[in-house]
PDB file of C-alpha atoms in Angstrom:
ATOM      1  CA  UNK A  31     123.278 130.755 112.546  1.00 50.00           C
ATOM      2  CA  UNK A  32     125.874 128.254 113.715  1.00 51.00           C
ATOM      3  CA  UNK A  33     123.680 125.710 115.455  1.00 55.00           C
ATOM      4  CA  UNK A  34     122.613 122.092 115.099  1.00 51.00           C
ATOM      5  CA  UNK A  35     119.396 122.235 117.125  1.00 53.00           C
ATOM      6  CA  UNK A  36     116.434 124.561 117.169  1.00 53.00           C
ATOM      7  CA  UNK A  37     116.253 126.799 120.223  1.00 54.00           C
ATOM      8  CA  UNK A  38     113.785 126.489 123.105  1.00 51.00           C
ATOM      9  CA  UNK A  39     111.377 128.966 121.525  1.00 56.00           C
ATOM     10  CA  UNK A  40     111.708 131.866 123.917  1.00 52.00           C
ATOM     11  CA  UNK A  41     109.153 130.673 126.466  1.00 62.00           C
ATOM     12  CA  UNK A  42     110.667 127.206 126.686  1.00 60.00           C
ATOM     13  CA  UNK A  43     108.778 123.970 127.245  1.00 61.00           C
ATOM     14  CA  UNK A  44     105.089 124.862 127.091  1.00 66.00           C
ATOM     15  CA  UNK A  45     101.722 123.964 125.580  1.00 74.00           C
ATOM     16  CA  UNK A  46     100.053 126.728 123.498  1.00 75.00           C
ATOM     17  CA  UNK A  47      96.819 124.727 123.436  1.00 68.00           C
ATOM     18  CA  UNK A  48      96.499 125.327 127.196  1.00 71.00           C
ATOM     19  CA  UNK A  49      96.799 129.115 126.957  1.00 73.00           C
ATOM     20  CA  UNK A  50      93.504 131.039 127.224  1.00 72.00           C
ATOM     21  CA  UNK A  51      94.926 133.913 125.125  1.00 80.00           C
ATOM     22  CA  UNK A  52      97.005 132.424 122.327  1.00 81.00           C
ATOM     23  CA  UNK A  53      97.499 135.738 120.504  1.00 85.00           C
ATOM     24  CA  UNK A  54      99.227 137.197 123.559  1.00 87.00           C
ATOM     25  CA  UNK A  55     101.320 134.060 124.111  1.00 85.00           C
ATOM     26  CA  UNK A  56     102.433 134.094 120.481  1.00 88.00           C
ATOM     27  CA  UNK A  57     103.454 137.756 120.655  1.00 90.00           C
ATOM     28  CA  UNK A  58     105.460 137.263 123.863  1.00 88.00           C
ATOM     29  CA  UNK A  59     107.137 134.168 122.428  1.00 87.00           C
ATOM     30  CA  UNK A  60     108.103 136.045 119.272  1.00 89.00           C
ATOM     31  CA  UNK A  61     109.662 138.901 121.259  1.00 89.00           C
ATOM     32  CA  UNK A  62     111.729 136.489 123.348  1.00 85.00           C
ATOM     33  CA  UNK A  63     112.809 134.579 120.250  1.00 84.00           C
ATOM     34  CA  UNK A  64     113.911 137.778 118.566  1.00 86.00           C
ATOM     35  CA  UNK A  65     116.134 138.635 121.537  1.00 83.00           C
ATOM     36  CA  UNK A  66     117.696 135.171 121.343  1.00 80.00           C
ATOM     37  CA  UNK A  67     118.121 135.365 117.539  1.00 83.00           C
ATOM     38  CA  UNK A  68     115.778 132.412 116.989  1.00 84.00           C
ATOM     39  CA  UNK A  69     113.401 131.981 114.063  1.00 88.00           C
ATOM     40  CA  UNK A  70     111.897 128.497 114.476  1.00 90.00           C
ATOM     41  CA  UNK A  71     109.356 128.039 117.249  1.00 89.00           C
ATOM     42  CA  UNK A  72     109.332 124.637 118.960  1.00 87.00           C
ATOM     43  CA  UNK A  73     105.923 123.621 120.270  1.00 87.00           C
ATOM     44  CA  UNK A  74     104.777 120.656 122.305  1.00 85.00           C
ATOM     45  CA  UNK A  75     101.080 119.840 122.489  1.00 79.00           C
ATOM     46  CA  UNK A  76      98.481 117.137 122.893  1.00 68.00           C
ATOM     47  CA  UNK A  77      96.258 117.464 119.824  1.00 64.00           C
ATOM     48  CA  UNK A  78      96.817 119.370 116.584  1.00 70.00           C
ATOM     49  CA  UNK A  79      94.367 122.285 116.416  1.00 69.00           C
ATOM     50  CA  UNK A  80      95.333 124.701 113.599  1.00 74.00           C
ATOM     51  CA  UNK A  81      93.278 127.578 115.009  1.00 71.00           C
ATOM     52  CA  UNK A  82      95.299 127.457 118.235  1.00 75.00           C
ATOM     53  CA  UNK A  83      98.601 127.619 116.375  1.00 82.00           C
ATOM     54  CA  UNK A  84      97.737 130.149 113.652  1.00 84.00           C
ATOM     55  CA  UNK A  85      98.715 133.264 115.709  1.00 87.00           C
ATOM     56  CA  UNK A  86     102.355 132.130 115.739  1.00 89.00           C
ATOM     57  CA  UNK A  87     102.463 132.282 111.956  1.00 90.00           C
ATOM     58  CA  UNK A  88     101.451 135.957 111.963  1.00 90.00           C
ATOM     59  CA  UNK A  89     104.635 136.938 113.836  1.00 92.00           C
ATOM     60  CA  UNK A  90     107.164 138.454 111.405  1.00 91.00           C
ATOM     61  CA  UNK A  91     110.252 136.903 113.022  1.00 89.00           C
ATOM     62  CA  UNK A  92     108.815 133.357 113.276  1.00 91.00           C
ATOM     63  CA  UNK A  93     109.711 131.543 110.053  1.00 92.00           C
ATOM     64  CA  UNK A  94     108.466 128.049 110.885  1.00 93.00           C
ATOM     65  CA  UNK A  95     107.105 125.785 113.609  1.00 92.00           C
ATOM     66  CA  UNK A  96     108.403 122.383 114.708  1.00 92.00           C
ATOM     67  CA  UNK A  97     105.665 120.442 116.503  1.00 89.00           C
ATOM     68  CA  UNK A  98     105.885 117.543 118.959  1.00 87.00           C
ATOM     69  CA  UNK A  99     103.027 115.596 120.539  1.00 82.00           C
ATOM     70  CA  UNK A 100     103.711 114.749 124.171  1.00 76.00           C
ATOM     71  CA  UNK A 101     101.944 111.392 123.943  1.00 67.00           C
ATOM     72  CA  UNK A 102     103.412 108.998 121.425  1.00 65.00           C
ATOM     73  CA  UNK A 103     107.040 109.933 122.078  1.00 74.00           C
ATOM     74  CA  UNK A 104     106.775 113.366 120.404  1.00 82.00           C
ATOM     75  CA  UNK A 105     105.913 111.844 117.015  1.00 84.00           C
ATOM     76  CA  UNK A 106     102.139 111.397 117.198  1.00 78.00           C
ATOM     77  CA  UNK A 107     101.596 113.260 113.896  1.00 81.00           C
ATOM     78  CA  UNK A 108     104.212 111.084 112.125  1.00 82.00           C
ATOM     79  CA  UNK A 109     105.883 113.845 110.144  1.00 87.00           C
ATOM     80  CA  UNK A 110     102.719 115.574 108.941  1.00 86.00           C
ATOM     81  CA  UNK A 111     103.586 118.947 107.395  1.00 87.00           C
ATOM     82  CA  UNK A 112     101.700 121.888 105.963  1.00 85.00           C
ATOM     83  CA  UNK A 113     102.073 125.660 105.660  1.00 86.00           C
ATOM     84  CA  UNK A 114     100.381 128.710 107.158  1.00 85.00           C
ATOM     85  CA  UNK A 115     101.054 132.116 105.602  1.00 82.00           C
ATOM     86  CA  UNK A 116     103.770 130.508 103.492  1.00 85.00           C
ATOM     87  CA  UNK A 117     105.511 129.350 106.689  1.00 90.00           C
ATOM     88  CA  UNK A 118     106.125 125.632 107.257  1.00 92.00           C
ATOM     89  CA  UNK A 119     104.493 123.629 110.040  1.00 91.00           C
ATOM     90  CA  UNK A 120     106.513 120.416 110.396  1.00 93.00           C
ATOM     91  CA  UNK A 121     105.900 117.688 112.961  1.00 90.00           C
ATOM     92  CA  UNK A 122     108.551 115.265 114.168  1.00 91.00           C
ATOM     93  CA  UNK A 123     108.548 112.026 112.209  1.00 90.00           C
ATOM     94  CA  UNK A 124     110.969 110.019 114.368  1.00 88.00           C
ATOM     95  CA  UNK A 125     112.710 110.354 117.701  1.00 85.00           C
ATOM     96  CA  UNK A 126     115.837 108.815 119.186  1.00 84.00           C
ATOM     97  CA  UNK A 127     114.490 107.778 122.577  1.00 78.00           C
ATOM     98  CA  UNK A 128     115.873 105.001 124.808  1.00 68.00           C
ATOM     99  CA  UNK A 129     115.789 101.724 122.899  1.00 59.00           C
ATOM    100  CA  UNK A 130     112.508 102.383 121.082  1.00 65.00           C
ATOM    101  CA  UNK A 131     114.249 103.808 118.019  1.00 78.00           C
ATOM    102  CA  UNK A 132     117.973 103.171 117.746  1.00 81.00           C
ATOM    103  CA  UNK A 133     120.434 104.675 115.286  1.00 84.00           C
ATOM    104  CA  UNK A 134     120.221 101.621 112.947  1.00 87.00           C
ATOM    105  CA  UNK A 135     116.416 101.490 113.011  1.00 85.00           C
ATOM    106  CA  UNK A 136     116.194 105.261 112.457  1.00 86.00           C
ATOM    107  CA  UNK A 137     118.424 104.932 109.416  1.00 87.00           C
ATOM    108  CA  UNK A 138     116.284 102.035 108.130  1.00 86.00           C
ATOM    109  CA  UNK A 139     113.083 104.076 108.514  1.00 87.00           C
ATOM    110  CA  UNK A 140     114.541 107.078 106.691  1.00 88.00           C
ATOM    111  CA  UNK A 141     115.879 104.886 103.869  1.00 86.00           C
ATOM    112  CA  UNK A 142     112.319 103.686 103.300  1.00 85.00           C
ATOM    113  CA  UNK A 143     110.947 107.202 102.740  1.00 88.00           C
ATOM    114  CA  UNK A 144     110.696 109.033  99.391  1.00 88.00           C
ATOM    115  CA  UNK A 145     113.901 110.758  98.336  1.00 87.00           C
ATOM    116  CA  UNK A 146     111.917 113.477  96.597  1.00 89.00           C
ATOM    117  CA  UNK A 147     112.385 117.109  97.711  1.00 90.00           C
ATOM    118  CA  UNK A 148     109.084 118.176  96.135  1.00 88.00           C
ATOM    119  CA  UNK A 149     106.930 116.213  98.614  1.00 86.00           C
ATOM    120  CA  UNK A 150     106.597 116.580 102.381  1.00 87.00           C
ATOM    121  CA  UNK A 151     107.567 112.936 102.986  1.00 87.00           C
ATOM    122  CA  UNK A 152     110.943 113.756 101.465  1.00 91.00           C
ATOM    123  CA  UNK A 153     111.787 115.614 104.698  1.00 93.00           C
ATOM    124  CA  UNK A 154     112.227 114.116 108.170  1.00 94.00           C
ATOM    125  CA  UNK A 155     112.398 116.069 111.413  1.00 94.00           C
ATOM    126  CA  UNK A 156     114.120 113.964 114.081  1.00 91.00           C
ATOM    127  CA  UNK A 157     113.762 114.666 117.780  1.00 87.00           C
ATOM    128  CA  UNK A 158     116.643 113.498 119.980  1.00 85.00           C
ATOM    129  CA  UNK A 159     115.835 112.670 123.608  1.00 81.00           C
ATOM    130  CA  UNK A 160     119.045 113.972 125.153  1.00 79.00           C
ATOM    131  CA  UNK A 161     118.560 112.127 128.434  1.00 81.00           C
ATOM    132  CA  UNK A 162     119.098 108.874 126.529  1.00 81.00           C
ATOM    133  CA  UNK A 163     121.106 109.802 123.428  1.00 80.00           C
ATOM    134  CA  UNK A 164     123.949 112.176 122.663  1.00 82.00           C
ATOM    135  CA  UNK A 165     125.761 113.508 119.604  1.00 84.00           C
ATOM    136  CA  UNK A 166     127.441 110.115 119.115  1.00 87.00           C
ATOM    137  CA  UNK A 167     124.006 108.563 118.538  1.00 84.00           C
ATOM    138  CA  UNK A 168     123.234 111.204 115.940  1.00 86.00           C
ATOM    139  CA  UNK A 169     126.579 110.629 114.207  1.00 90.00           C
ATOM    140  CA  UNK A 170     125.969 106.869 114.206  1.00 89.00           C
ATOM    141  CA  UNK A 171     122.597 107.347 112.510  1.00 88.00           C
ATOM    142  CA  UNK A 172     124.009 109.803 109.961  1.00 91.00           C
ATOM    143  CA  UNK A 173     126.800 107.414 108.996  1.00 93.00           C
ATOM    144  CA  UNK A 174     124.226 104.714 108.229  1.00 92.00           C
ATOM    145  CA  UNK A 175     122.182 106.881 105.861  1.00 91.00           C
ATOM    146  CA  UNK A 176     122.343 106.666 102.069  1.00 88.00           C
ATOM    147  CA  UNK A 177     124.525 109.177 100.255  1.00 88.00           C
ATOM    148  CA  UNK A 178     121.456 110.919  98.781  1.00 88.00           C
ATOM    149  CA  UNK A 179     120.148 111.846 102.252  1.00 92.00           C
ATOM    150  CA  UNK A 180     121.267 115.244 103.527  1.00 92.00           C
ATOM    151  CA  UNK A 181     121.484 116.048 107.245  1.00 92.00           C
ATOM    152  CA  UNK A 182     121.169 119.780 107.852  1.00 90.00           C
ATOM    153  CA  UNK A 183     120.589 122.210 110.753  1.00 86.00           C
ATOM    154  CA  UNK A 184     117.059 123.524 111.379  1.00 88.00           C
ATOM    155  CA  UNK A 185     117.337 126.823 109.485  1.00 88.00           C
ATOM    156  CA  UNK A 186     118.638 125.067 106.360  1.00 91.00           C
ATOM    157  CA  UNK A 187     115.957 122.403 106.778  1.00 94.00           C
ATOM    158  CA  UNK A 188     113.209 125.035 106.688  1.00 94.00           C
ATOM    159  CA  UNK A 189     114.698 126.781 103.641  1.00 93.00           C
ATOM    160  CA  UNK A 190     115.049 123.509 101.728  1.00 94.00           C
ATOM    161  CA  UNK A 191     111.512 122.488 102.682  1.00 94.00           C
ATOM    162  CA  UNK A 192     110.041 125.756 101.399  1.00 92.00           C
ATOM    163  CA  UNK A 193     112.090 125.684  98.211  1.00 91.00           C
ATOM    164  CA  UNK A 194     111.355 122.033  97.465  1.00 91.00           C
ATOM    165  CA  UNK A 195     107.654 121.912  98.245  1.00 88.00           C
ATOM    166  CA  UNK A 196     106.866 125.549  97.507  1.00 86.00           C
ATOM    167  CA  UNK A 197     104.574 125.222 100.538  1.00 82.00           C
ATOM    168  CA  UNK A 198     102.028 123.703  98.141  1.00 67.00           C
ATOM    169  CA  UNK A 199     101.191 120.656 100.213  1.00 54.00           C
ATOM    170  CA  UNK A 200      98.389 118.154  99.959  1.00 43.00           C
ATOM    171  CA  UNK A 201      97.814 115.134 102.151  1.00 36.00           C
ATOM    172  CA  UNK A 202      95.633 114.907 105.232  1.00 34.00           C
ATOM    173  CA  UNK A 203      93.107 117.604 106.000  1.00 36.00           C
ATOM    174  CA  UNK A 204      92.932 119.329 109.366  1.00 38.00           C
ATOM    175  CA  UNK A 205      89.947 117.189 110.362  1.00 38.00           C
ATOM    176  CA  UNK A 206      91.765 113.996 109.369  1.00 37.00           C
ATOM    177  CA  UNK A 207      94.781 114.961 111.429  1.00 36.00           C
ATOM    178  CA  UNK A 208      92.690 115.902 114.448  1.00 35.00           C
ATOM    179  CA  UNK A 209      90.827 112.599 114.367  1.00 36.00           C
ATOM    180  CA  UNK A 210      93.986 110.576 113.821  1.00 40.00           C
ATOM    181  CA  UNK A 211      95.840 112.344 116.633  1.00 36.00           C
ATOM    182  CA  UNK A 212      93.041 111.557 119.059  1.00 36.00           C
ATOM    183  CA  UNK A 213      93.219 107.833 118.222  1.00 45.00           C
ATOM    184  CA  UNK A 214      96.482 107.473 120.119  1.00 65.00           C
ATOM    185  CA  UNK A 215      98.242 104.392 121.355  1.00 80.00           C
ATOM    186  CA  UNK A 216      96.696 103.617 124.745  1.00 86.00           C
ATOM    187  CA  UNK A 217      95.767 100.803 127.103  1.00 89.00           C
ATOM    188  CA  UNK A 218      92.957 100.014 129.545  1.00 90.00           C
ATOM    189  CA  UNK A 219      92.650  99.282 132.337  1.00 92.00           C
ATOM    190  CA  UNK A 220      95.632 101.228 133.571  1.00 89.00           C
ATOM    191  CA  UNK A 221      96.866 100.423 136.218  1.00 90.00           C
ATOM    192  CA  UNK A 222      96.275  96.694 135.674  1.00 91.00           C
ATOM    193  CA  UNK A 223      96.849  93.531 137.678  1.00 90.00           C
ATOM    194  CA  UNK A 224      96.307  90.582 135.316  1.00 91.00           C
ATOM    195  CA  UNK A 225      95.847  91.940 131.809  1.00 93.00           C
ATOM    196  CA  UNK A 226      95.301  95.125 129.818  1.00 94.00           C
ATOM    197  CA  UNK A 227      94.116  95.823 126.280  1.00 94.00           C
ATOM    198  CA  UNK A 228      96.455  97.922 124.125  1.00 93.00           C
ATOM    199  CA  UNK A 229      94.608  99.748 121.355  1.00 91.00           C
ATOM    200  CA  UNK A 230      95.938 101.792 118.447  1.00 88.00           C
ATOM    201  CA  UNK A 231      94.977 103.136 115.053  1.00 83.00           C
ATOM    202  CA  UNK A 232      96.792 102.719 111.736  1.00 81.00           C
ATOM    203  CA  UNK A 233      96.111 105.241 109.005  1.00 74.00           C
ATOM    204  CA  UNK A 234      97.200 102.742 106.339  1.00 74.00           C
ATOM    205  CA  UNK A 235      98.271  99.128 105.918  1.00 79.00           C
ATOM    206  CA  UNK A 236     101.680  98.787 107.497  1.00 78.00           C
ATOM    207  CA  UNK A 237     104.239  96.400 108.936  1.00 79.00           C
ATOM    208  CA  UNK A 238     104.407  97.153 112.652  1.00 84.00           C
ATOM    209  CA  UNK A 239     105.979  95.800 115.809  1.00 84.00           C
ATOM    210  CA  UNK A 240     104.563  96.208 119.302  1.00 90.00           C
ATOM    211  CA  UNK A 241     107.124  95.661 122.048  1.00 88.00           C
ATOM    212  CA  UNK A 242     107.129  95.882 125.848  1.00 90.00           C
ATOM    213  CA  UNK A 243     110.001  97.403 127.856  1.00 85.00           C
ATOM    214  CA  UNK A 244     110.747  97.597 131.564  1.00 82.00           C
ATOM    215  CA  UNK A 245     111.629 100.771 133.477  1.00 73.00           C
ATOM    216  CA  UNK A 246     115.319 100.464 132.504  1.00 69.00           C
ATOM    217  CA  UNK A 247     114.509 100.364 128.783  1.00 69.00           C
ATOM    218  CA  UNK A 248     115.223  96.622 128.476  1.00 79.00           C
ATOM    219  CA  UNK A 249     113.000  94.763 126.023  1.00 82.00           C
ATOM    220  CA  UNK A 250     110.717  92.344 127.889  1.00 90.00           C
ATOM    221  CA  UNK A 251     108.677  90.781 125.095  1.00 91.00           C
ATOM    222  CA  UNK A 252     107.385  91.256 121.568  1.00 91.00           C
ATOM    223  CA  UNK A 253     103.610  91.585 121.705  1.00 93.00           C
ATOM    224  CA  UNK A 254     103.051  91.631 117.946  1.00 92.00           C
ATOM    225  CA  UNK A 255     105.086  91.792 114.764  1.00 87.00           C
ATOM    226  CA  UNK A 256     103.585  91.653 111.301  1.00 86.00           C
ATOM    227  CA  UNK A 257     101.538  93.454 108.676  1.00 84.00           C
ATOM    228  CA  UNK A 258      98.176  94.913 109.699  1.00 87.00           C
ATOM    229  CA  UNK A 259      95.456  96.650 107.727  1.00 87.00           C
ATOM    230  CA  UNK A 260      94.372 100.248 108.221  1.00 82.00           C
ATOM    231  CA  UNK A 261      91.991 100.886 111.094  1.00 82.00           C
ATOM    232  CA  UNK A 262      91.643 100.159 114.795  1.00 85.00           C
ATOM    233  CA  UNK A 263      93.568  97.312 116.409  1.00 90.00           C
ATOM    234  CA  UNK A 264      93.741  95.692 119.837  1.00 92.00           C
ATOM    235  CA  UNK A 265      96.389  93.501 121.478  1.00 94.00           C
ATOM    236  CA  UNK A 266      96.045  91.867 124.900  1.00 95.00           C
ATOM    237  CA  UNK A 267      98.976  92.196 127.277  1.00 94.00           C
ATOM    238  CA  UNK A 268      98.981  89.412 129.897  1.00 93.00           C
ATOM    239  CA  UNK A 269     100.730  90.768 132.990  1.00 92.00           C
ATOM    240  CA  UNK A 270     100.602  87.643 135.204  1.00 91.00           C
ATOM    241  CA  UNK A 271     104.325  87.001 134.675  1.00 91.00           C
ATOM    242  CA  UNK A 272     105.364  90.649 135.169  1.00 92.00           C
ATOM    243  CA  UNK A 273     106.598  92.215 138.386  1.00 91.00           C
ATOM    244  CA  UNK A 274     104.832  95.287 139.739  1.00 91.00           C
ATOM    245  CA  UNK A 275     106.095  98.524 138.254  1.00 88.00           C
ATOM    246  CA  UNK A 276     105.953 100.865 135.285  1.00 85.00           C
ATOM    247  CA  UNK A 277     106.356  99.491 131.767  1.00 89.00           C
ATOM    248  CA  UNK A 278     106.518 101.111 128.341  1.00 83.00           C
ATOM    249  CA  UNK A 279     105.204  99.684 125.106  1.00 87.00           C
ATOM    250  CA  UNK A 280     106.211 100.952 121.694  1.00 82.00           C
ATOM    251  CA  UNK A 281     104.457 100.757 118.347  1.00 83.00           C
ATOM    252  CA  UNK A 282     106.923 101.140 115.498  1.00 77.00           C
ATOM    253  CA  UNK A 283     107.049 100.729 111.754  1.00 72.00           C
ATOM    254  CA  UNK A 284     107.661 102.790 108.607  1.00 64.00           C
ATOM    255  CA  UNK A 285     106.516 106.299 109.537  1.00 61.00           C
ATOM    256  CA  UNK A 286     105.276 105.121 112.953  1.00 69.00           C
ATOM    257  CA  UNK A 287     106.900 105.610 116.343  1.00 64.00           C
ATOM    258  CA  UNK A 288     104.501 105.801 119.284  1.00 73.00           C
ATOM    259  CA  UNK A 289     105.059 105.096 122.959  1.00 74.00           C
ATOM    260  CA  UNK A 290     102.610 104.301 125.762  1.00 80.00           C
ATOM    261  CA  UNK A 291     103.043 103.444 129.421  1.00 82.00           C
ATOM    262  CA  UNK A 292     101.216 101.152 131.780  1.00 87.00           C
ATOM    263  CA  UNK A 293     101.388 100.508 135.515  1.00 89.00           C
ATOM    264  CA  UNK A 294     101.332  96.909 136.749  1.00 93.00           C
ATOM    265  CA  UNK A 295     100.132  96.389 140.320  1.00 92.00           C
ATOM    266  CA  UNK A 296     100.165  93.165 142.321  1.00 87.00           C
TER     267      UNK A 296
END
């Protein structure tokens, strides 16, 4: 298995939670993956529902699942991991995407995580948005990491995860994850003309920054930077001084990387 990325999972870019017959979709996906010599299924979805994903873990040639939430820049579950049938389910913790998370900031985030192979937080799945970043960005991030951080291809990542954790994982329950995933970064009204309220949820006390970017990825303003307690939060974005168009706002911090978009009309 001479690869650096996980394959497109047989059926490509799709949402299992939208399929009326998940058992059938899982079986077809597994057959296509087997033909392509793939063993890790990549899934994109909106909300984490274990019962919708369980059929994939019954397929003999699927060894693990990498999961990305479409909203929140693919990292809405913030690296949450568990196991089904002794097979790892691992969500993306960070993503290299435009200027929201750069190589230096990615390295800083990873340095702040536990360097303990026996816990799930000792492992970080990174999604690379290839429209904005290339292999040079990955190399830049790797070169900034501490010497006790290993960067490995997906198949080795899964093997190390299983060996280190033994797939005996605690942490958030399914209900906790479902509730947390539904409390996404969002804003209302959207579109807006004079102001909009950006709301988000923090699972724990954290240092966060909330920044606004224009359509080119250029930082426009810092909306908030500081430590906030766990719970629901709200920040007002005044759009009087903004031109009409589409803007992105990012919420970032240790273990947090979420992205929202708003439309400004005049």
